[in-house]
Amino acid sequence: MDIKSIFLFLSVCGPTWAFTLDFDYGGVPLWINRFLGEPSVLTLKDRMDPGWFRAVNAQSCPLECDCPIQWPTALYCDHRGLKQLPSGLPSRTQYLFLQGNDITFLGTGAFANATNLRWLILDHNQLLSEQLNNVLFSNLTRLVNLFINHNKLTKVPAGLPSGLKQLRLAYNHIEKISAGAFQNLGNLTVLLLQGNRLKIIEESDLKGLGGLNLLDLSHNLLDTFPKHLPPSIQQLYLSNNSLTGLTENSLHGFNGLRYLRLGHNKLRNEGLEPGALNLTSLVELDLSYNQLKEIPTVPTTLQYLYLEVNHIQEFNVSSFCRTVGPTSYSRMKILRLDGNKLEYHKLPPDWVFCLRVLHNIYI
């Protein structure tokens, strides 16, 4: 996760005030609202003496966990080599950190005494889909963040609560999304599915995600641009797949799409229909590490374009400006063309009139 991604996520998914960044889960930062008493997402293991926690905190706490007095509703049970969920979870628990263990299953009543959970972090375990009961999460009506990155899931967990806002299932073994898996998740804003084995997105796969802002499908096995995506998406990541092109209708209906990442695919100019990328809402477009020989036509409103490491040999001003005049020019700020077959001194002389507000060009 680079600094570019951090700022993009913040600008789309929430205000900057009262938030601080502690860590990065599933490739997208988790923003902490201190005014709500949300705890640090940094592990406490080996940072403080567990005996100190117990000496100053009279509240019950499982032996396998740390219960810091400054965050009385948080349990840190991460990186403990646990094979199963700690017993006796206190009913006060709202933030449960279980990442970095060896948990393979969660029983039906695993969270029966912790129905006030808001965050459940299960990254880097050994969870199997067949070991997750269909009603496991259904009673967690206050749950807003569910992270199960880097496990062994083969399908999206069933019975997810309708209040969920972030679902992170990156780097599992999911090959197909069951029909209706997201049917009741109209409040979901972030869905991470990168690093799975998805080959196609069916019409019903993402049905119900009317409020989705960020969808990450990178590092999958997609060879065509997915259809039937929620039109509310503002950030769409499809890098590291096997996409070869886009049609004129691929981005139709995405009136709020601002950040589109298509790097590390197999895109060719002949696979890009005219106007395929001409979406005026776009702010950033990543086409790096593809097989493009020409600069594709992009909207004049685009501000950041990444085309590094393609096979481009010619700089066409018409790709950025259809006409050039007092009010007709590109709003491009950053243009990357390094790693192509271009030389700065061979650029056409009129490019500066089109790209008149450009901050940086890399060749």
Short mmCIF file of C-alpha atoms in Angstrom, two decimals:
data_model
loop_
_atom_site.label_atom_id
_atom_site.label_comp_id
_atom_site.label_asym_id
_atom_site.label_seq_id
_atom_site.Cartn_x
_atom_site.Cartn_y
_atom_site.Cartn_z
CA MET A 1 0.00 0.00 0.00
CA ASP A 2 1.58 3.25 -1.16
CA ILE A 3 0.91 6.74 0.18
CA LYS A 4 -1.15 7.48 -2.94
CA SER A 5 -3.67 4.82 -1.91
CA ILE A 6 -3.90 6.12 1.63
CA PHE A 7 -4.97 9.60 0.57
CA LEU A 8 -7.41 8.27 -2.01
CA PHE A 9 -9.16 6.05 0.49
CA LEU A 10 -9.55 8.90 2.95
CA SER A 11 -10.92 11.34 0.40
CA VAL A 12 -13.65 8.93 -0.69
CA CYS A 13 -14.61 7.09 2.47
CA GLY A 14 -14.67 9.72 5.16
CA PRO A 15 -13.62 13.04 6.63
CA THR A 16 -10.07 13.59 7.78
CA TRP A 17 -10.75 15.20 11.14
CA ALA A 18 -10.64 13.13 14.31
CA PHE A 19 -9.09 10.20 12.49
CA THR A 20 -5.62 8.74 12.81
CA LEU A 21 -4.03 5.89 10.90
CA ASP A 22 -2.55 3.06 12.97
CA PHE A 23 -2.15 0.13 10.60
CA ASP A 24 -3.05 -1.47 7.30
CA TYR A 25 -5.35 -4.52 6.99
CA GLY A 26 -5.91 -6.20 3.64
CA GLY A 27 -4.10 -3.47 1.73
CA VAL A 28 -6.41 -0.61 2.72
CA PRO A 29 -5.85 1.47 5.86
CA LEU A 30 -8.28 1.22 8.76
CA TRP A 31 -9.12 4.68 10.03
CA ILE A 32 -9.59 5.15 13.76
CA ASN A 33 -12.13 7.55 15.19
CA ARG A 34 -10.76 8.49 18.62
CA PHE A 35 -13.89 10.46 19.46
CA LEU A 36 -15.81 7.16 19.42
CA GLY A 37 -13.18 5.52 21.63
CA GLU A 38 -11.98 3.21 18.88
CA PRO A 39 -8.75 1.45 19.90
CA SER A 40 -5.34 1.16 18.31
CA VAL A 41 -5.03 -1.57 15.69
CA LEU A 42 -1.36 -2.10 16.50
CA THR A 43 -0.67 -5.31 18.35
CA LEU A 44 0.13 -4.98 22.05
CA LYS A 45 2.03 -8.29 22.16
CA ASP A 46 5.58 -7.82 23.47
CA ARG A 47 5.04 -4.07 23.75
CA MET A 48 3.74 -4.05 27.31
CA ASP A 49 3.82 -6.49 30.21
CA PRO A 50 0.50 -8.41 30.32
CA GLY A 51 0.84 -8.55 34.08
CA TRP A 52 0.60 -4.78 34.18
CA PHE A 53 -2.74 -4.88 32.35
CA ARG A 54 -4.15 -7.29 34.90
CA ALA A 55 -2.74 -5.35 37.86
CA VAL A 56 -4.44 -2.10 36.87
CA ASN A 57 -7.62 -3.52 35.29
CA ALA A 58 -10.06 -5.28 37.57
CA GLN A 59 -12.36 -6.34 34.74
CA SER A 60 -12.41 -9.96 33.59
CA CYS A 61 -10.06 -10.84 30.76
CA PRO A 62 -9.31 -14.22 29.10
CA LEU A 63 -5.84 -15.48 29.95
CA GLU A 64 -4.90 -15.62 26.26
CA CYS A 65 -5.63 -11.92 25.73
CA ASP A 66 -4.59 -8.43 26.80
CA CYS A 67 -7.29 -6.05 28.05
CA PRO A 68 -5.78 -2.55 28.24
CA ILE A 69 -7.48 -0.21 30.66
CA GLN A 70 -7.35 2.67 28.17
CA TRP A 71 -9.61 0.70 25.80
CA PRO A 72 -11.90 -1.24 28.14
CA THR A 73 -14.04 -2.68 25.33
CA ALA A 74 -11.08 -4.04 23.33
CA LEU A 75 -9.54 -7.53 23.58
CA TYR A 76 -6.14 -8.16 22.00
CA CYS A 77 -5.80 -11.92 21.48
CA ASP A 78 -3.61 -11.69 18.39
CA HIS A 79 -0.42 -13.60 17.57
CA ARG A 80 -0.81 -16.08 20.45
CA GLY A 81 -0.73 -19.37 18.52
CA LEU A 82 -4.38 -19.99 19.39
CA LYS A 83 -6.11 -23.00 17.84
CA GLN A 84 -9.57 -21.90 18.93
CA LEU A 85 -11.43 -18.88 20.22
CA PRO A 86 -10.62 -17.90 23.83
CA SER A 87 -13.35 -19.00 26.22
CA GLY A 88 -15.27 -16.56 28.35
CA LEU A 89 -15.31 -13.52 26.09
CA PRO A 90 -16.62 -10.63 28.23
CA SER A 91 -19.98 -9.20 27.20
CA ARG A 92 -18.42 -5.71 27.11
CA THR A 93 -16.24 -6.69 24.11
CA GLN A 94 -16.69 -4.44 21.10
CA TYR A 95 -13.27 -4.77 19.44
CA LEU A 96 -11.82 -8.26 19.14
CA PHE A 97 -8.35 -8.79 17.63
CA LEU A 98 -7.62 -12.43 16.74
CA GLN A 99 -5.24 -12.04 13.80
CA GLY A 100 -2.07 -14.09 13.49
CA ASN A 101 -3.31 -17.29 15.13
CA ASP A 102 -4.02 -20.83 13.89
CA ILE A 103 -7.80 -20.87 14.29
CA THR A 104 -9.50 -23.24 11.84
CA PHE A 105 -13.13 -23.15 13.00
CA LEU A 106 -15.63 -21.07 14.95
CA GLY A 107 -18.55 -22.84 16.61
CA THR A 108 -22.17 -21.73 16.31
CA GLY A 109 -22.13 -20.02 19.70
CA ALA A 110 -18.61 -18.62 19.45
CA PHE A 111 -19.81 -15.04 19.96
CA ALA A 112 -22.95 -15.75 21.98
CA ASN A 113 -21.67 -13.65 24.90
CA ALA A 114 -20.14 -10.94 22.70
CA THR A 115 -23.12 -9.69 20.73
CA ASN A 116 -21.94 -6.06 21.06
CA LEU A 117 -18.98 -6.62 18.73
CA ARG A 118 -18.23 -3.74 16.35
CA TRP A 119 -14.91 -4.98 14.97
CA LEU A 120 -13.87 -8.59 14.45
CA ILE A 121 -10.34 -9.07 13.11
CA LEU A 122 -9.52 -12.64 12.02
CA ASP A 123 -6.72 -12.01 9.50
CA HIS A 124 -3.94 -14.58 9.07
CA ASN A 125 -5.63 -17.63 10.53
CA GLN A 126 -6.54 -21.00 8.97
CA LEU A 127 -10.32 -20.56 8.75
CA LEU A 128 -12.17 -22.92 6.41
CA SER A 129 -15.58 -22.15 4.92
CA GLU A 130 -16.96 -25.57 5.85
CA GLN A 131 -16.09 -24.86 9.49
CA LEU A 132 -18.10 -21.60 9.64
CA ASN A 133 -21.74 -22.04 10.61
CA ASN A 134 -24.30 -20.17 8.51
CA VAL A 135 -25.64 -18.30 11.56
CA LEU A 136 -22.26 -17.57 13.14
CA PHE A 137 -22.35 -13.82 12.45
CA SER A 138 -26.11 -13.24 12.16
CA ASN A 139 -26.60 -12.17 15.81
CA LEU A 140 -23.79 -9.61 15.67
CA THR A 141 -26.16 -6.80 14.77
CA ARG A 142 -23.69 -4.06 15.77
CA LEU A 143 -20.79 -5.41 13.72
CA VAL A 144 -19.41 -2.83 11.27
CA ASN A 145 -15.96 -4.25 10.39
CA LEU A 146 -15.33 -7.92 9.61
CA PHE A 147 -11.81 -8.80 8.45
CA ILE A 148 -10.97 -12.37 7.38
CA ASN A 149 -8.02 -11.68 5.08
CA HIS A 150 -5.36 -14.35 4.50
CA ASN A 151 -7.35 -17.43 5.45
CA LYS A 152 -8.56 -20.48 3.53
CA LEU A 153 -12.13 -19.51 2.74
CA THR A 154 -13.61 -20.87 -0.48
CA LYS A 155 -16.83 -18.81 -0.33
CA VAL A 156 -18.20 -15.63 1.19
CA PRO A 157 -19.48 -16.31 4.75
CA ALA A 158 -23.25 -16.60 5.01
CA GLY A 159 -25.59 -14.75 7.35
CA LEU A 160 -23.66 -11.49 7.49
CA PRO A 161 -25.33 -8.73 9.54
CA SER A 162 -26.98 -5.90 7.62
CA GLY A 163 -25.10 -3.15 9.50
CA LEU A 164 -21.72 -4.24 8.15
CA LYS A 165 -19.71 -1.40 6.57
CA GLN A 166 -16.40 -3.08 5.77
CA LEU A 167 -15.92 -6.68 4.67
CA ARG A 168 -12.36 -7.73 3.91
CA LEU A 169 -11.85 -11.20 2.44
CA ALA A 170 -8.57 -10.65 0.60
CA TYR A 171 -6.16 -13.50 -0.13
CA ASN A 172 -8.41 -16.48 0.38
CA HIS A 173 -9.39 -19.26 -2.05
CA ILE A 174 -12.75 -17.91 -3.21
CA GLU A 175 -13.55 -19.08 -6.75
CA LYS A 176 -17.21 -18.10 -6.98
CA ILE A 177 -19.62 -15.83 -5.13
CA SER A 178 -22.83 -17.54 -4.07
CA ALA A 179 -26.05 -15.93 -5.27
CA GLY A 180 -27.44 -13.60 -2.62
CA ALA A 181 -24.23 -13.54 -0.58
CA PHE A 182 -24.47 -9.74 -0.24
CA GLN A 183 -28.23 -9.40 -0.54
CA ASN A 184 -28.79 -7.59 2.78
CA LEU A 185 -25.59 -5.54 2.88
CA GLY A 186 -26.85 -2.18 1.68
CA ASN A 187 -24.66 -0.38 4.25
CA LEU A 188 -21.40 -1.94 3.03
CA THR A 189 -18.94 0.67 1.74
CA VAL A 190 -15.71 -1.35 1.42
CA LEU A 191 -15.39 -4.85 -0.07
CA LEU A 192 -11.94 -6.41 -0.51
CA LEU A 193 -11.79 -9.57 -2.62
CA GLN A 194 -8.29 -9.25 -4.05
CA GLY A 195 -5.98 -12.24 -4.11
CA ASN A 196 -8.72 -14.83 -4.65
CA ARG A 197 -9.52 -17.10 -7.63
CA LEU A 198 -12.47 -15.32 -9.18
CA LYS A 199 -12.80 -15.82 -12.95
CA ILE A 200 -16.11 -14.05 -13.56
CA ILE A 201 -18.63 -11.84 -11.77
CA GLU A 202 -22.18 -13.05 -12.41
CA GLU A 203 -25.21 -10.75 -12.55
CA SER A 204 -26.45 -11.67 -9.06
CA ASP A 205 -23.06 -11.89 -7.34
CA LEU A 206 -22.92 -8.33 -6.00
CA LYS A 207 -26.63 -7.66 -5.85
CA GLY A 208 -27.65 -5.70 -2.77
CA LEU A 209 -24.50 -3.57 -2.48
CA GLY A 210 -26.21 -0.26 -3.17
CA GLY A 211 -23.83 1.82 -1.03
CA LEU A 212 -20.48 0.32 -2.04
CA ASN A 213 -17.66 2.85 -2.48
CA LEU A 214 -14.53 0.72 -2.82
CA LEU A 215 -14.28 -2.64 -4.55
CA ASP A 216 -10.93 -4.43 -4.89
CA LEU A 217 -10.87 -7.34 -7.35
CA SER A 218 -7.16 -7.19 -8.13
CA HIS A 219 -4.98 -10.32 -8.17
CA ASN A 220 -7.77 -12.58 -9.40
CA LEU A 221 -8.24 -14.55 -12.64
CA LEU A 222 -10.53 -12.17 -14.53
CA ASP A 223 -9.98 -12.03 -18.30
CA THR A 224 -12.88 -9.70 -19.17
CA PHE A 225 -13.95 -6.46 -17.53
CA PRO A 226 -16.62 -7.47 -14.98
CA LYS A 227 -20.21 -6.50 -15.62
CA HIS A 228 -22.99 -6.06 -13.09
CA LEU A 229 -20.94 -4.01 -10.64
CA PRO A 230 -22.71 -1.60 -8.24
CA PRO A 231 -22.93 1.85 -9.90
CA SER A 232 -22.17 3.55 -6.57
CA ILE A 233 -18.49 2.51 -6.76
CA GLN A 234 -15.99 5.35 -6.51
CA GLN A 235 -12.79 3.27 -6.34
CA LEU A 236 -12.41 0.17 -8.51
CA TYR A 237 -9.21 -1.87 -8.42
CA LEU A 238 -8.71 -4.54 -11.12
CA SER A 239 -4.93 -4.68 -11.37
CA ASN A 240 -3.05 -7.97 -11.75
CA ASN A 241 -5.69 -9.82 -13.70
CA SER A 242 -5.71 -10.89 -17.37
CA LEU A 243 -7.93 -8.18 -18.86
CA THR A 244 -7.36 -7.54 -22.56
CA GLY A 245 -9.76 -4.67 -23.22
CA LEU A 246 -12.83 -2.58 -22.41
CA THR A 247 -15.95 -1.87 -24.45
CA GLU A 248 -17.71 1.47 -24.76
CA ASN A 249 -20.24 0.21 -22.21
CA SER A 250 -17.78 -1.16 -19.63
CA LEU A 251 -17.92 2.02 -17.55
CA HIS A 252 -21.47 3.01 -18.47
CA GLY A 253 -23.46 4.06 -15.41
CA PHE A 254 -20.44 4.64 -13.16
CA ASN A 255 -21.13 8.34 -12.79
CA GLY A 256 -19.24 8.60 -9.50
CA LEU A 257 -16.19 6.48 -10.38
CA ARG A 258 -13.08 8.47 -9.52
CA TYR A 259 -10.20 5.99 -9.23
CA LEU A 260 -9.75 3.12 -11.67
CA ARG A 261 -6.72 0.84 -11.50
CA LEU A 262 -6.04 -1.50 -14.41
CA GLY A 263 -2.29 -1.97 -14.09
CA HIS A 264 -0.53 -5.29 -14.66
CA ASN A 265 -3.07 -6.69 -17.11
CA LYS A 266 -2.87 -7.57 -20.82
CA LEU A 267 -4.56 -4.48 -22.22
CA ARG A 268 -3.97 -3.75 -25.91
CA ASN A 269 -5.14 -0.79 -27.96
CA GLU A 270 -7.16 -3.00 -30.25
CA GLY A 271 -9.07 -4.23 -27.20
CA LEU A 272 -10.04 -0.70 -26.11
CA GLU A 273 -13.10 0.51 -27.98
CA PRO A 274 -13.24 4.26 -28.80
CA GLY A 275 -14.50 6.16 -25.80
CA ALA A 276 -14.08 3.20 -23.44
CA LEU A 277 -12.19 5.35 -20.91
CA ASN A 278 -13.94 8.65 -21.57
CA LEU A 279 -15.61 8.94 -18.17
CA THR A 280 -15.59 12.53 -16.95
CA SER A 281 -15.83 11.63 -13.25
CA LEU A 282 -12.40 9.91 -13.34
CA VAL A 283 -9.64 11.59 -11.34
CA GLU A 284 -7.01 8.83 -11.49
CA LEU A 285 -6.45 6.11 -14.09
CA ASP A 286 -3.74 3.46 -13.82
CA LEU A 287 -2.87 1.64 -17.05
CA SER A 288 0.72 0.80 -16.18
CA TYR A 289 2.43 -2.51 -17.05
CA ASN A 290 0.19 -3.41 -19.97
CA GLN A 291 0.76 -3.92 -23.70
CA LEU A 292 -0.40 -0.56 -25.06
CA LYS A 293 1.35 0.85 -28.13
CA GLU A 294 -0.56 4.12 -28.23
CA ILE A 295 -1.85 6.50 -25.56
CA PRO A 296 -5.61 5.84 -25.33
CA THR A 297 -8.13 8.67 -25.43
CA VAL A 298 -8.86 9.90 -21.92
CA PRO A 299 -11.21 12.61 -20.62
CA THR A 300 -9.86 16.16 -20.34
CA THR A 301 -10.94 16.18 -16.69
CA LEU A 302 -8.50 13.38 -15.74
CA GLN A 303 -5.78 14.53 -13.32
CA TYR A 304 -3.51 11.50 -12.82
CA LEU A 305 -2.60 9.03 -15.56
CA TYR A 306 -0.11 6.20 -15.12
CA LEU A 307 1.11 4.57 -18.36
CA GLU A 308 4.58 3.45 -17.33
CA VAL A 309 6.05 0.23 -18.74
CA ASN A 310 3.95 -0.21 -21.88
CA HIS A 311 5.11 -0.22 -25.52
CA ILE A 312 4.18 3.36 -26.41
CA GLN A 313 6.28 4.93 -29.17
CA GLU A 314 4.34 8.08 -30.05
CA PHE A 315 2.89 10.97 -28.03
CA ASN A 316 -0.53 11.94 -29.43
CA VAL A 317 -1.86 15.26 -28.13
CA SER A 318 -5.33 14.27 -29.33
CA SER A 319 -5.38 11.56 -26.66
CA PHE A 320 -5.64 14.33 -24.07
CA CYS A 321 -7.28 17.22 -25.95
CA ARG A 322 -9.74 17.00 -28.80
CA THR A 323 -9.35 20.75 -29.31
CA VAL A 324 -7.08 23.34 -27.69
CA GLY A 325 -8.26 26.80 -26.72
CA PRO A 326 -8.67 29.22 -23.81
CA THR A 327 -11.03 26.84 -22.02
CA SER A 328 -10.23 23.65 -23.92
CA TYR A 329 -7.28 21.94 -22.29
CA SER A 330 -6.42 18.93 -20.16
CA ARG A 331 -6.57 19.15 -16.37
CA MET A 332 -3.79 16.57 -16.10
CA LYS A 333 -1.42 17.08 -13.15
CA ILE A 334 0.70 13.90 -13.17
CA LEU A 335 1.55 11.91 -16.31
CA ARG A 336 3.80 8.87 -16.16
CA LEU A 337 5.21 7.52 -19.42
CA ASP A 338 8.50 6.16 -18.15
CA GLY A 339 9.47 2.68 -19.28
CA ASN A 340 8.12 3.26 -22.81
CA LYS A 341 9.86 4.05 -26.11
CA LEU A 342 9.51 7.81 -25.88
CA GLU A 343 12.05 10.62 -25.58
CA TYR A 344 11.27 13.98 -24.06
CA HIS A 345 12.95 16.03 -26.80
CA LYS A 346 10.81 14.32 -29.44
CA LEU A 347 7.46 15.36 -27.98
CA PRO A 348 5.33 17.48 -30.35
CA PRO A 349 5.72 21.22 -29.64
CA ASP A 350 2.00 21.81 -29.03
CA TRP A 351 1.74 19.40 -26.11
CA VAL A 352 2.37 22.22 -23.61
CA PHE A 353 -0.76 24.06 -24.77
CA CYS A 354 -2.92 21.01 -24.13
CA LEU A 355 -1.26 19.95 -20.84
CA ARG A 356 -0.89 23.50 -19.56
CA VAL A 357 -1.55 22.73 -15.86
CA LEU A 358 0.70 19.64 -15.75
CA HIS A 359 2.84 19.42 -12.60
CA ASN A 360 5.05 16.48 -13.54
CA ILE A 361 5.68 14.34 -16.60
CA TYR A 362 7.89 11.25 -16.42
CA ILE A 363 9.45 9.92 -19.62
#
